Amino acid sequence: MSSPEADEPVLETLPDRVADRLDAPTRAVLADPGWKRLHPVTPVLRAWKVVAAVLVVVVGQNADDILRLDLPGWALTLAVLGGVLALALVGAGFSALSWRRTRYRIDTSEGVGAVHVERGILWRQQRRAQLDRLQAVDVVRPLLGRLFGLAELQLEVAGGSGSKVSLAYLKEEEAQRVRNALLAAAAGLVVAEGEEAPEAPQREVVEVPPTRLVTSTLKSGPTIGMVLVLVGIGIGCWFARSLTPLFGSAAVVLGLVSAVWQRFSTGFGFTVADSPDGLRLSHGLLEQRSQTVPPGRVQALRLTQPLLWRRSGWWRVEVNVAGYSSESASSSERSTTLLPVGTVEEVGLVLGIVLPDLATGDRSPLDVVRAGLTGAGTDGGFTAVPRQARWLDWISWRRRGYLVTDHAFLSRGGRVVRGLDVVPHARTQSLGLTQGPLQRRLGLASVRLHSTPGKVTPRVDHLAADVAARLLREQTRRARAARAGSGPERWMTR
């Protein structure tokens, strides 16, 4: 016999204290398990990519032949416009056919829940992404898509290469509804059929000012490299009395300019917010991206400080997240940056969200971070490398060391570019000990912590051999115990 409350909508596994914080619900998409299509304007947004790619290849390989054509200006213009129109029609037709053969479905009938995507014209492909393996959800709004009110939903799932699932394009409102529903299902939040999946509120923690972003970009390595290359090219052109050195170095110059622009464009309007469904990042100038990284999905973290940032006290924070490692270099730059430039206090706030249990003994998380960022030797309780390490690293050997807290492993190093790596014990994939011939002669060894592939590669070089062996054994036990007690992946049920 059912109780009177059986017909009322309930959040079956959501604790009351969290349910009180969730408001502004959106339309539930989990209640409809049927197949759905992407927005009909999708072929238009995809067609220009086909046209641009073909034009770059054709013009790049046949530029000289096109210029040598003995045609009047109006005839050449009509020929080019006709070719572009033909390419646009072909691209639109191909994209329309691809859109027609693409559909997606969100299914929770199997308990865990999964996203199914079918696509393909000649070869049919079907992707299935389990929601309990969901690492991050991104809502991407490209410049052209914003004109139509469309967005791309990107799901990062733990796995190897090609594990990302993309739904491009959806109405912005629908993309937000799907995002909310996926995060709710991945968290273990069960919503009664026909009801609405709540959207978790957020609390803004850090916002990067534009002036700081511009100044830090000008003081960054890519900008300095670009200036040095341009000066060298200018000197070469002056001695050669021609522009040949400039044309010969065009690819290098464009690459450096692209890197500088990418850093500025990605960090523009960067905000970090805290939410019950994870860490939320919003940023982007031309392409706006809203990322949501669920709790516990950060595999490793790195803080770096170039020499020119030292007076201002700025730091950059990057992370490893499963799924992002298989992206291209530019996409990885956008996805793995947790804070493009921030003060020590702002870094402490961000780490308080990602790694709330970083404190050790009577030291607060911020004290631990400060010791790792600017300390040397045994400052802050770090274990330092022995003096014989100076023969292999005579610049930064005093900075090298490690610290073990109850929940994380910290590795410190770097003199010109300071660095601090942080790896939660529960996210350590494996460990390794290496010893080269010179290290063996000096009685030294290095310990590596293997995380999810990404920019962060935690390691401690040039430890005493016995210390390295002991660290390897102890860290293996800590990682095993932390994984056993980390709880379920569905974080709302913990």
GROMACS .gro file of C-alpha atoms in nm:
model
  494
    1MET     CA    1   0.000   0.000   0.000
    2SER     CA    2   0.143   0.333  -0.101
    3SER     CA    3   0.174   0.622   0.141
    4PRO     CA    4   0.000   0.960   0.084
    5GLU     CA    5   0.335   1.111  -0.005
    6ALA     CA    6   0.396   0.861  -0.285
    7ASP     CA    7   0.240   1.086  -0.548
    8GLU     CA    8   0.435   1.395  -0.446
    9PRO     CA    9   0.761   1.484  -0.628
   10VAL     CA   10   1.057   1.387  -0.417
   11LEU     CA   11   1.433   1.413  -0.443
   12GLU     CA   12   1.507   1.060  -0.328
   13THR     CA   13   1.878   1.076  -0.261
   14LEU     CA   14   1.941   1.448  -0.216
   15PRO     CA   15   2.013   1.550   0.145
   16ASP     CA   16   1.774   1.810   0.287
   17ARG     CA   17   2.050   2.064   0.350
   18VAL     CA   18   2.146   2.049  -0.020
   19ALA     CA   19   1.788   2.043  -0.147
   20ASP     CA   20   1.721   2.370   0.036
   21ARG     CA   21   2.004   2.535  -0.163
   22LEU     CA   22   1.873   2.426  -0.504
   23ASP     CA   23   1.631   2.660  -0.677
   24ALA     CA   24   1.543   2.794  -1.023
   25PRO     CA   25   1.453   2.450  -1.164
   26THR     CA   26   1.460   2.383  -1.534
   27ARG     CA   27   1.252   2.152  -1.750
   28ALA     CA   28   1.348   1.787  -1.688
   29VAL     CA   29   1.480   1.610  -1.995
   30LEU     CA   30   1.538   1.276  -1.823
   31ALA     CA   31   1.163   1.206  -1.818
   32ASP     CA   32   1.158   1.177  -2.198
   33PRO     CA   33   1.377   0.883  -2.305
   34GLY     CA   34   1.299   0.926  -2.676
   35TRP     CA   35   1.548   1.017  -2.947
   36LYS     CA   36   1.594   1.389  -3.018
   37ARG     CA   37   1.758   1.586  -3.296
   38LEU     CA   38   1.989   1.883  -3.287
   39HIS     CA   39   1.872   2.232  -3.382
   40PRO     CA   40   1.777   2.268  -3.752
   41VAL     CA   41   2.017   2.562  -3.798
   42THR     CA   42   2.310   2.329  -3.720
   43PRO     CA   43   2.389   2.260  -4.092
   44VAL     CA   44   2.430   2.635  -4.154
   45LEU     CA   45   2.682   2.670  -3.871
   46ARG     CA   46   2.875   2.367  -3.989
   47ALA     CA   47   2.875   2.453  -4.360
   48TRP     CA   48   3.109   2.751  -4.323
   49LYS     CA   49   3.373   2.525  -4.168
   50VAL     CA   50   3.367   2.305  -4.478
   51VAL     CA   51   3.393   2.610  -4.704
   52ALA     CA   52   3.679   2.760  -4.503
   53ALA     CA   53   3.876   2.435  -4.496
   54VAL     CA   54   3.845   2.379  -4.871
   55LEU     CA   55   3.934   2.742  -4.951
   56VAL     CA   56   4.245   2.728  -4.736
   57VAL     CA   57   4.364   2.411  -4.911
   58VAL     CA   58   4.276   2.522  -5.265
   59VAL     CA   59   4.403   2.879  -5.238
   60GLY     CA   60   4.713   2.778  -5.046
   61GLN     CA   61   4.820   2.521  -5.306
   62ASN     CA   62   4.715   2.708  -5.620
   63ALA     CA   63   4.766   3.076  -5.533
   64ASP     CA   64   5.029   3.130  -5.803
   65ASP     CA   65   4.818   2.963  -6.074
   66ILE     CA   66   4.514   3.171  -5.980
   67LEU     CA   67   4.711   3.495  -6.001
   68ARG     CA   68   4.849   3.400  -6.343
   69LEU     CA   69   4.503   3.352  -6.495
   70ASP     CA   70   4.457   3.586  -6.792
   71LEU     CA   71   4.105   3.697  -6.701
   72PRO     CA   72   3.946   4.039  -6.651
   73GLY     CA   73   3.900   4.148  -6.294
   74TRP     CA   74   3.520   4.112  -6.303
   75ALA     CA   75   3.547   3.761  -6.451
   76LEU     CA   76   3.796   3.651  -6.185
   77THR     CA   77   3.571   3.796  -5.914
   78LEU     CA   78   3.266   3.611  -6.051
   79ALA     CA   79   3.465   3.289  -6.073
   80VAL     CA   80   3.577   3.316  -5.712
   81LEU     CA   81   3.227   3.402  -5.589
   82GLY     CA   82   3.080   3.119  -5.792
   83GLY     CA   83   3.331   2.875  -5.647
   84VAL     CA   84   3.258   2.992  -5.294
   85LEU     CA   85   2.883   2.961  -5.355
   86ALA     CA   86   2.924   2.610  -5.495
   87LEU     CA   87   3.134   2.509  -5.197
   88ALA     CA   88   2.875   2.660  -4.963
   89LEU     CA   89   2.595   2.462  -5.128
   90VAL     CA   90   2.793   2.140  -5.115
   91GLY     CA   91   2.891   2.203  -4.754
   92ALA     CA   92   2.535   2.287  -4.656
   93GLY     CA   93   2.404   1.975  -4.827
   94PHE     CA   94   2.658   1.751  -4.658
   95SER     CA   95   2.593   1.915  -4.320
   96ALA     CA   96   2.217   1.884  -4.365
   97LEU     CA   97   2.250   1.513  -4.443
   98SER     CA   98   2.478   1.470  -4.142
   99TRP     CA   99   2.228   1.655  -3.923
  100ARG     CA  100   1.949   1.432  -4.051
  101ARG     CA  101   2.143   1.121  -3.948
  102THR     CA  102   2.237   1.254  -3.603
  103ARG     CA  103   2.024   1.208  -3.293
  104TYR     CA  104   2.074   1.173  -2.918
  105ARG     CA  105   1.893   1.022  -2.622
  106ILE     CA  106   1.936   1.044  -2.244
  107ASP     CA  107   1.842   0.719  -2.077
  108THR     CA  108   1.816   0.653  -1.702
  109SER     CA  109   1.628   0.324  -1.723
  110GLU     CA  110   1.946   0.130  -1.646
  111GLY     CA  111   1.990   0.299  -1.307
  112VAL     CA  112   2.327   0.461  -1.371
  113GLY     CA  113   2.212   0.657  -1.673
  114ALA     CA  114   2.381   0.717  -2.007
  115VAL     CA  115   2.384   0.949  -2.307
  116HIS     CA  116   2.344   0.779  -2.645
  117VAL     CA  117   2.447   0.956  -2.968
  118GLU     CA  118   2.400   0.816  -3.318
  119ARG     CA  119   2.556   0.977  -3.623
  120GLY     CA  120   2.714   0.892  -3.956
  121ILE     CA  121   2.624   0.898  -4.326
  122LEU     CA  122   2.810   0.608  -4.484
  123TRP     CA  123   2.922   0.446  -4.159
  124ARG     CA  124   2.680   0.459  -3.868
  125GLN     CA  125   2.835   0.532  -3.528
  126GLN     CA  126   2.677   0.498  -3.189
  127ARG     CA  127   2.835   0.644  -2.874
  128ARG     CA  128   2.731   0.564  -2.518
  129ALA     CA  129   2.861   0.773  -2.230
  130GLN     CA  130   2.785   0.654  -1.878
  131LEU     CA  131   2.689   0.938  -1.646
  132ASP     CA  132   2.876   0.792  -1.349
  133ARG     CA  133   3.194   0.844  -1.554
  134LEU     CA  134   3.111   1.206  -1.631
  135GLN     CA  135   3.414   1.428  -1.566
  136ALA     CA  136   3.296   1.770  -1.682
  137VAL     CA  137   3.017   1.940  -1.874
  138ASP     CA  138   3.090   2.242  -2.095
  139VAL     CA  139   2.842   2.476  -2.261
  140VAL     CA  140   3.028   2.642  -2.550
  141ARG     CA  141   2.887   2.947  -2.730
  142PRO     CA  142   3.088   3.024  -3.045
  143LEU     CA  143   3.060   3.370  -3.195
  144LEU     CA  144   2.845   3.261  -3.491
  145GLY     CA  145   2.630   3.037  -3.274
  146ARG     CA  146   2.549   3.326  -3.038
  147LEU     CA  147   2.393   3.513  -3.331
  148PHE     CA  148   2.134   3.234  -3.357
  149GLY     CA  149   2.104   3.178  -2.982
  150LEU     CA  150   2.269   2.833  -3.007
  151ALA     CA  151   2.529   2.654  -2.798
  152GLU     CA  152   2.731   2.334  -2.806
  153LEU     CA  153   2.715   2.089  -2.516
  154GLN     CA  154   3.040   1.899  -2.457
  155LEU     CA  155   3.053   1.602  -2.219
  156GLU     CA  156   3.394   1.494  -2.097
  157VAL     CA  157   3.389   1.128  -1.995
  158ALA     CA  158   3.671   0.933  -1.832
  159GLY     CA  159   3.833   0.724  -2.101
  160GLY     CA  160   4.092   0.720  -2.372
  161SER     CA  161   4.121   0.919  -2.691
  162GLY     CA  162   3.788   1.024  -2.839
  163SER     CA  163   3.592   0.991  -2.516
  164LYS     CA  164   3.432   1.336  -2.553
  165VAL     CA  165   3.065   1.349  -2.653
  166SER     CA  166   2.951   1.664  -2.833
  167LEU     CA  167   2.597   1.784  -2.901
  168ALA     CA  168   2.621   2.073  -3.147
  169TYR     CA  169   2.406   2.270  -3.170
  170LEU     CA  170   2.116   2.319  -2.927
  171LYS     CA  171   1.917   2.622  -2.820
  172GLU     CA  172   2.096   2.783  -2.527
  173GLU     CA  173   1.797   2.718  -2.299
  174GLU     CA  174   1.783   2.353  -2.403
  175ALA     CA  175   2.160   2.314  -2.359
  176GLN     CA  176   2.126   2.445  -2.002
  177ARG     CA  177   1.834   2.210  -1.933
  178VAL     CA  178   2.025   1.910  -2.064
  179ARG     CA  179   2.332   2.014  -1.865
  180ASN     CA  180   2.130   2.041  -1.543
  181ALA     CA  181   1.965   1.704  -1.599
  182LEU     CA  182   2.296   1.530  -1.673
  183LEU     CA  183   2.464   1.674  -1.364
  184ALA     CA  184   2.164   1.580  -1.151
  185ALA     CA  185   2.167   1.221  -1.278
  186ALA     CA  186   2.545   1.193  -1.246
  187ALA     CA  187   2.524   1.322  -0.887
  188GLY     CA  188   2.268   1.059  -0.788
  189LEU     CA  189   1.980   1.306  -0.769
  190VAL     CA  190   1.658   1.124  -0.858
  191VAL     CA  191   1.368   1.338  -0.973
  192ALA     CA  192   1.014   1.203  -0.988
  193GLU     CA  193   0.890   1.141  -1.342
  194GLY     CA  194   0.737   1.448  -1.500
  195GLU     CA  195   0.895   1.684  -1.251
  196GLU     CA  196   1.185   1.921  -1.305
  197ALA     CA  197   1.559   1.881  -1.257
  198PRO     CA  198   1.679   2.162  -1.029
  199GLU     CA  199   1.957   2.397  -1.129
  200ALA     CA  200   2.208   2.437  -0.850
  201PRO     CA  201   2.282   2.796  -0.744
  202GLN     CA  202   2.635   2.929  -0.760
  203ARG     CA  203   2.852   3.157  -0.550
  204GLU     CA  204   3.112   3.361  -0.736
  205VAL     CA  205   3.455   3.320  -0.575
  206VAL     CA  206   3.709   3.483  -0.808
  207GLU     CA  207   3.686   3.719  -1.106
  208VAL     CA  208   3.998   3.807  -1.307
  209PRO     CA  209   4.010   4.183  -1.387
  210PRO     CA  210   4.081   4.268  -1.754
  211THR     CA  211   4.374   4.494  -1.663
  212ARG     CA  212   4.545   4.212  -1.473
  213LEU     CA  213   4.486   3.974  -1.763
  214VAL     CA  214   4.639   4.218  -2.014
  215THR     CA  215   4.941   4.289  -1.794
  216SER     CA  216   5.004   3.922  -1.719
  217THR     CA  217   4.973   3.834  -2.088
  218LEU     CA  218   5.232   4.098  -2.180
  219LYS     CA  219   5.466   3.951  -1.915
  220SER     CA  220   5.410   3.589  -2.024
  221GLY     CA  221   5.653   3.361  -2.205
  222PRO     CA  222   5.470   3.357  -2.542
  223THR     CA  223   5.467   3.739  -2.558
  224ILE     CA  224   5.834   3.768  -2.470
  225GLY     CA  225   5.918   3.499  -2.727
  226MET     CA  226   5.714   3.681  -2.992
  227VAL     CA  227   5.894   4.011  -2.925
  228LEU     CA  228   6.236   3.846  -2.941
  229VAL     CA  229   6.151   3.670  -3.266
  230LEU     CA  230   6.021   3.993  -3.423
  231VAL     CA  231   6.336   4.180  -3.317
  232GLY     CA  232   6.551   3.905  -3.467
  233ILE     CA  233   6.350   3.913  -3.790
  234GLY     CA  234   6.379   4.291  -3.804
  235ILE     CA  235   6.757   4.272  -3.766
  236GLY     CA  236   6.771   4.002  -4.033
  237CYS     CA  237   6.564   4.214  -4.275
  238TRP     CA  238   6.787   4.515  -4.211
  239PHE     CA  239   7.105   4.321  -4.290
  240ALA     CA  240   6.948   4.143  -4.589
  241ARG     CA  241   6.792   4.466  -4.721
  242SER     CA  242   6.476   4.265  -4.804
  243LEU     CA  243   6.170   4.105  -4.646
  244THR     CA  244   6.286   3.752  -4.716
  245PRO     CA  245   6.355   3.671  -4.346
  246LEU     CA  246   6.001   3.786  -4.261
  247PHE     CA  247   5.839   3.561  -4.522
  248GLY     CA  248   6.057   3.269  -4.419
  249SER     CA  249   5.956   3.306  -4.052
  250ALA     CA  250   5.587   3.375  -4.115
  251ALA     CA  251   5.476   3.040  -3.972
  252VAL     CA  252   5.672   3.095  -3.649
  253VAL     CA  253   5.537   3.449  -3.610
  254LEU     CA  254   5.179   3.340  -3.670
  255GLY     CA  255   5.218   3.059  -3.419
  256LEU     CA  256   5.346   3.295  -3.149
  257VAL     CA  257   5.079   3.555  -3.222
  258SER     CA  258   4.815   3.282  -3.204
  259ALA     CA  259   4.950   3.164  -2.867
  260VAL     CA  260   4.940   3.516  -2.722
  261TRP     CA  261   4.591   3.581  -2.855
  262GLN     CA  262   4.471   3.242  -2.731
  263ARG     CA  263   4.590   3.317  -2.379
  264PHE     CA  264   4.418   3.655  -2.374
  265SER     CA  265   4.097   3.541  -2.542
  266THR     CA  266   4.064   3.236  -2.319
  267GLY     CA  267   4.118   3.428  -1.997
  268PHE     CA  268   3.889   3.719  -2.083
  269GLY     CA  269   3.602   3.753  -1.835
  270PHE     CA  270   3.731   3.456  -1.633
  271THR     CA  271   3.518   3.380  -1.325
  272VAL     CA  272   3.534   3.092  -1.079
  273ALA     CA  273   3.220   2.997  -0.886
  274ASP     CA  274   3.127   2.734  -0.630
  275SER     CA  275   2.814   2.524  -0.667
  276PRO     CA  276   2.668   2.203  -0.520
  277ASP     CA  277   2.720   2.036  -0.859
  278GLY     CA  278   3.088   2.129  -0.873
  279LEU     CA  279   3.329   2.399  -0.979
  280ARG     CA  280   3.195   2.638  -1.242
  281LEU     CA  281   3.423   2.831  -1.477
  282SER     CA  282   3.305   3.098  -1.722
  283HIS     CA  283   3.537   3.268  -1.969
  284GLY     CA  284   3.601   3.361  -2.330
  285LEU     CA  285   3.600   3.665  -2.557
  286LEU     CA  286   3.487   3.538  -2.898
  287GLU     CA  287   3.399   3.184  -2.791
  288GLN     CA  288   3.231   3.185  -2.453
  289ARG     CA  289   3.264   2.869  -2.247
  290SER     CA  290   3.084   2.768  -1.927
  291GLN     CA  291   3.250   2.467  -1.764
  292THR     CA  292   3.123   2.257  -1.476
  293VAL     CA  293   3.370   2.019  -1.313
  294PRO     CA  294   3.187   1.792  -1.062
  295PRO     CA  295   3.336   1.737  -0.714
  296GLY     CA  296   3.633   1.505  -0.700
  297ARG     CA  297   3.699   1.511  -1.075
  298VAL     CA  298   4.023   1.713  -1.057
  299GLN     CA  299   4.298   1.452  -1.086
  300ALA     CA  300   4.602   1.677  -1.032
  301LEU     CA  301   4.679   2.046  -1.004
  302ARG     CA  302   4.977   2.270  -1.085
  303LEU     CA  303   5.055   2.625  -0.975
  304THR     CA  304   5.323   2.817  -1.168
  305GLN     CA  305   5.475   3.163  -1.139
  306PRO     CA  306   5.700   3.305  -1.414
  307LEU     CA  307   5.981   3.535  -1.308
  308LEU     CA  308   5.808   3.852  -1.431
  309TRP     CA  309   5.497   3.773  -1.225
  310ARG     CA  310   5.689   3.750  -0.899
  311ARG     CA  311   5.671   4.117  -0.798
  312SER     CA  312   5.293   4.121  -0.849
  313GLY     CA  313   5.250   3.793  -0.662
  314TRP     CA  314   5.047   3.630  -0.942
  315TRP     CA  315   5.007   3.259  -1.005
  316ARG     CA  316   4.855   3.042  -1.276
  317VAL     CA  317   4.658   2.728  -1.190
  318GLU     CA  318   4.616   2.435  -1.430
  319VAL     CA  319   4.457   2.095  -1.372
  320ASN     CA  320   4.433   1.744  -1.510
  321VAL     CA  321   4.078   1.629  -1.576
  322ALA     CA  322   4.005   1.292  -1.736
  323GLY     CA  323   3.882   1.345  -2.092
  324TYR     CA  324   4.047   1.682  -2.152
  325SER     CA  325   4.384   1.518  -2.218
  326SER     CA  326   4.268   1.388  -2.559
  327GLU     CA  327   4.184   1.735  -2.691
  328SER     CA  328   4.393   1.947  -2.922
  329ALA     CA  329   4.647   2.187  -2.777
  330SER     CA  330   4.423   2.493  -2.812
  331SER     CA  331   4.119   2.316  -2.668
  332SER     CA  332   4.327   2.178  -2.383
  333GLU     CA  333   4.448   2.531  -2.304
  334ARG     CA  334   4.087   2.643  -2.270
  335SER     CA  335   3.972   2.340  -2.072
  336THR     CA  336   4.253   2.276  -1.823
  337THR     CA  337   4.307   2.632  -1.696
  338LEU     CA  338   4.153   2.668  -1.351
  339LEU     CA  339   4.276   3.026  -1.296
  340PRO     CA  340   4.474   3.215  -1.566
  341VAL     CA  341   4.623   3.465  -1.322
  342GLY     CA  342   4.545   3.521  -0.955
  343THR     CA  343   4.687   3.632  -0.624
  344VAL     CA  344   4.786   3.392  -0.346
  345GLU     CA  345   4.461   3.468  -0.163
  346GLU     CA  346   4.256   3.390  -0.475
  347VAL     CA  347   4.454   3.070  -0.530
  348GLY     CA  348   4.371   2.973  -0.172
  349LEU     CA  349   4.000   3.029  -0.237
  350VAL     CA  350   4.006   2.813  -0.550
  351LEU     CA  351   4.201   2.537  -0.376
  352GLY     CA  352   3.951   2.551  -0.092
  353ILE     CA  353   3.685   2.439  -0.342
  354VAL     CA  354   3.887   2.182  -0.533
  355LEU     CA  355   4.084   2.042  -0.238
  356PRO     CA  356   3.904   2.145   0.081
  357ASP     CA  357   4.110   1.904   0.298
  358LEU     CA  358   4.453   2.042   0.212
  359ALA     CA  359   4.526   2.155   0.570
  360THR     CA  360   4.771   1.956   0.782
  361GLY     CA  361   4.822   1.972   1.157
  362ASP     CA  362   4.784   2.329   1.285
  363ARG     CA  363   4.852   2.485   0.943
  364SER     CA  364   4.564   2.614   0.732
  365PRO     CA  365   4.537   2.532   0.358
  366LEU     CA  366   4.666   2.880   0.274
  367ASP     CA  367   4.973   2.831   0.497
  368VAL     CA  368   5.047   2.500   0.323
  369VAL     CA  369   5.011   2.664  -0.017
  370ARG     CA  370   5.236   2.959   0.074
  371ALA     CA  371   5.510   2.723   0.192
  372GLY     CA  372   5.486   2.532  -0.134
  373LEU     CA  373   5.482   2.841  -0.353
  374THR     CA  374   5.763   3.050  -0.208
  375GLY     CA  375   5.944   2.831   0.047
  376ALA     CA  376   6.277   2.650   0.021
  377GLY     CA  377   6.450   2.372   0.210
  378THR     CA  378   6.235   2.242   0.495
  379ASP     CA  379   6.008   2.550   0.511
  380GLY     CA  380   5.648   2.456   0.586
  381GLY     CA  381   5.733   2.099   0.682
  382PHE     CA  382   5.855   1.999   0.336
  383THR     CA  383   6.109   1.719   0.298
  384ALA     CA  384   6.405   1.867   0.107
  385VAL     CA  385   6.646   1.695  -0.131
  386PRO     CA  386   7.003   1.632  -0.004
  387ARG     CA  387   7.298   1.861  -0.084
  388GLN     CA  388   7.446   1.624  -0.342
  389ALA     CA  389   7.145   1.706  -0.563
  390ARG     CA  390   7.315   2.038  -0.645
  391TRP     CA  391   7.549   1.855  -0.884
  392LEU     CA  392   7.248   1.765  -1.101
  393ASP     CA  393   7.035   2.075  -1.043
  394TRP     CA  394   7.257   2.362  -0.935
  395ILE     CA  395   6.991   2.633  -0.992
  396SER     CA  396   6.679   2.512  -0.810
  397TRP     CA  397   6.789   2.222  -0.590
  398ARG     CA  398   6.711   2.417  -0.271
  399ARG     CA  399   6.351   2.458  -0.385
  400ARG     CA  400   6.292   2.089  -0.450
  401GLY     CA  401   6.099   1.891  -0.193
  402TYR     CA  402   5.768   1.729  -0.107
  403LEU     CA  403   5.500   1.739   0.160
  404VAL     CA  404   5.239   1.476   0.243
  405THR     CA  405   4.910   1.582   0.403
  406ASP     CA  406   4.618   1.364   0.507
  407HIS     CA  407   4.454   1.394   0.166
  408ALA     CA  408   4.713   1.515  -0.087
  409PHE     CA  409   5.074   1.499  -0.203
  410LEU     CA  410   5.258   1.825  -0.282
  411SER     CA  411   5.574   1.855  -0.489
  412ARG     CA  412   5.768   2.183  -0.501
  413GLY     CA  413   6.038   2.298  -0.744
  414GLY     CA  414   6.165   2.561  -0.984
  415ARG     CA  415   6.374   2.872  -0.923
  416VAL     CA  416   6.320   3.087  -1.235
  417VAL     CA  417   5.966   2.956  -1.288
  418ARG     CA  418   5.831   2.847  -0.953
  419GLY     CA  419   5.601   2.549  -0.949
  420LEU     CA  420   5.388   2.347  -0.709
  421ASP     CA  421   5.210   2.022  -0.801
  422VAL     CA  422   4.925   1.887  -0.589
  423VAL     CA  423   4.781   1.536  -0.629
  424PRO     CA  424   4.497   1.400  -0.410
  425HIS     CA  425   4.586   1.056  -0.273
  426ALA     CA  426   4.262   0.911  -0.411
  427ARG     CA  427   4.352   1.029  -0.764
  428THR     CA  428   4.697   0.874  -0.782
  429GLN     CA  429   4.690   0.621  -1.066
  430SER     CA  430   5.030   0.463  -1.008
  431LEU     CA  431   5.381   0.544  -0.886
  432GLY     CA  432   5.727   0.489  -1.022
  433LEU     CA  433   6.088   0.517  -0.906
  434THR     CA  434   6.366   0.600  -1.151
  435GLN     CA  435   6.741   0.625  -1.106
  436GLY     CA  436   6.981   0.733  -1.377
  437PRO     CA  437   7.354   0.650  -1.382
  438LEU     CA  438   7.457   0.986  -1.231
  439GLN     CA  439   7.184   0.962  -0.968
  440ARG     CA  440   7.298   0.610  -0.883
  441ARG     CA  441   7.653   0.732  -0.834
  442LEU     CA  442   7.532   1.011  -0.601
  443GLY     CA  443   7.286   0.789  -0.413
  444LEU     CA  444   6.980   0.973  -0.549
  445ALA     CA  445   6.651   0.868  -0.709
  446SER     CA  446   6.333   1.028  -0.845
  447VAL     CA  447   5.972   0.943  -0.763
  448ARG     CA  448   5.693   0.999  -1.015
  449LEU     CA  449   5.320   1.005  -0.947
  450HIS     CA  450   5.119   0.904  -1.251
  451SER     CA  451   4.795   1.097  -1.286
  452THR     CA  452   4.548   1.126  -1.571
  453PRO     CA  453   4.741   1.239  -1.883
  454GLY     CA  454   4.759   1.616  -1.900
  455LYS     CA  455   4.977   1.918  -1.835
  456VAL     CA  456   5.046   1.822  -1.474
  457THR     CA  457   5.318   1.556  -1.439
  458PRO     CA  458   5.391   1.531  -1.064
  459ARG     CA  459   5.738   1.416  -0.966
  460VAL     CA  460   6.011   1.470  -0.707
  461ASP     CA  461   6.363   1.456  -0.848
  462HIS     CA  462   6.695   1.384  -0.675
  463LEU     CA  463   6.574   1.249  -0.341
  464ALA     CA  464   6.804   1.035  -0.132
  465ALA     CA  465   6.764   0.677  -0.255
  466ASP     CA  466   6.639   0.542   0.078
  467VAL     CA  467   6.396   0.833   0.119
  468ALA     CA  468   6.262   0.779  -0.234
  469ALA     CA  469   6.210   0.406  -0.171
  470ARG     CA  470   6.029   0.475   0.157
  471LEU     CA  471   5.814   0.744  -0.006
  472LEU     CA  472   5.716   0.501  -0.283
  473ARG     CA  473   5.598   0.238  -0.032
  474GLU     CA  474   5.413   0.483   0.192
  475GLN     CA  475   5.247   0.670  -0.094
  476THR     CA  476   5.126   0.342  -0.243
  477ARG     CA  477   4.952   0.258   0.085
  478ARG     CA  478   4.803   0.607   0.112
  479ALA     CA  479   4.666   0.596  -0.242
  480ARG     CA  480   4.511   0.252  -0.187
  481ALA     CA  481   4.348   0.358   0.140
  482ALA     CA  482   4.222   0.687  -0.006
  483ARG     CA  483   4.061   0.516  -0.305
  484ALA     CA  484   3.891   0.263  -0.078
  485GLY     CA  485   3.742   0.540   0.136
  486SER     CA  486   3.661   0.792  -0.136
  487GLY     CA  487   3.294   0.692  -0.156
  488PRO     CA  488   3.069   0.655  -0.463
  489GLU     CA  489   3.115   0.851  -0.782
  490ARG     CA  490   2.762   0.991  -0.748
  491TRP     CA  491   2.861   1.270  -0.511
  492MET     CA  492   2.512   1.366  -0.386
  493THR     CA  493   2.473   1.017  -0.236
  494ARG     CA  494   2.790   1.033  -0.026
   0.00000   0.00000   0.00000
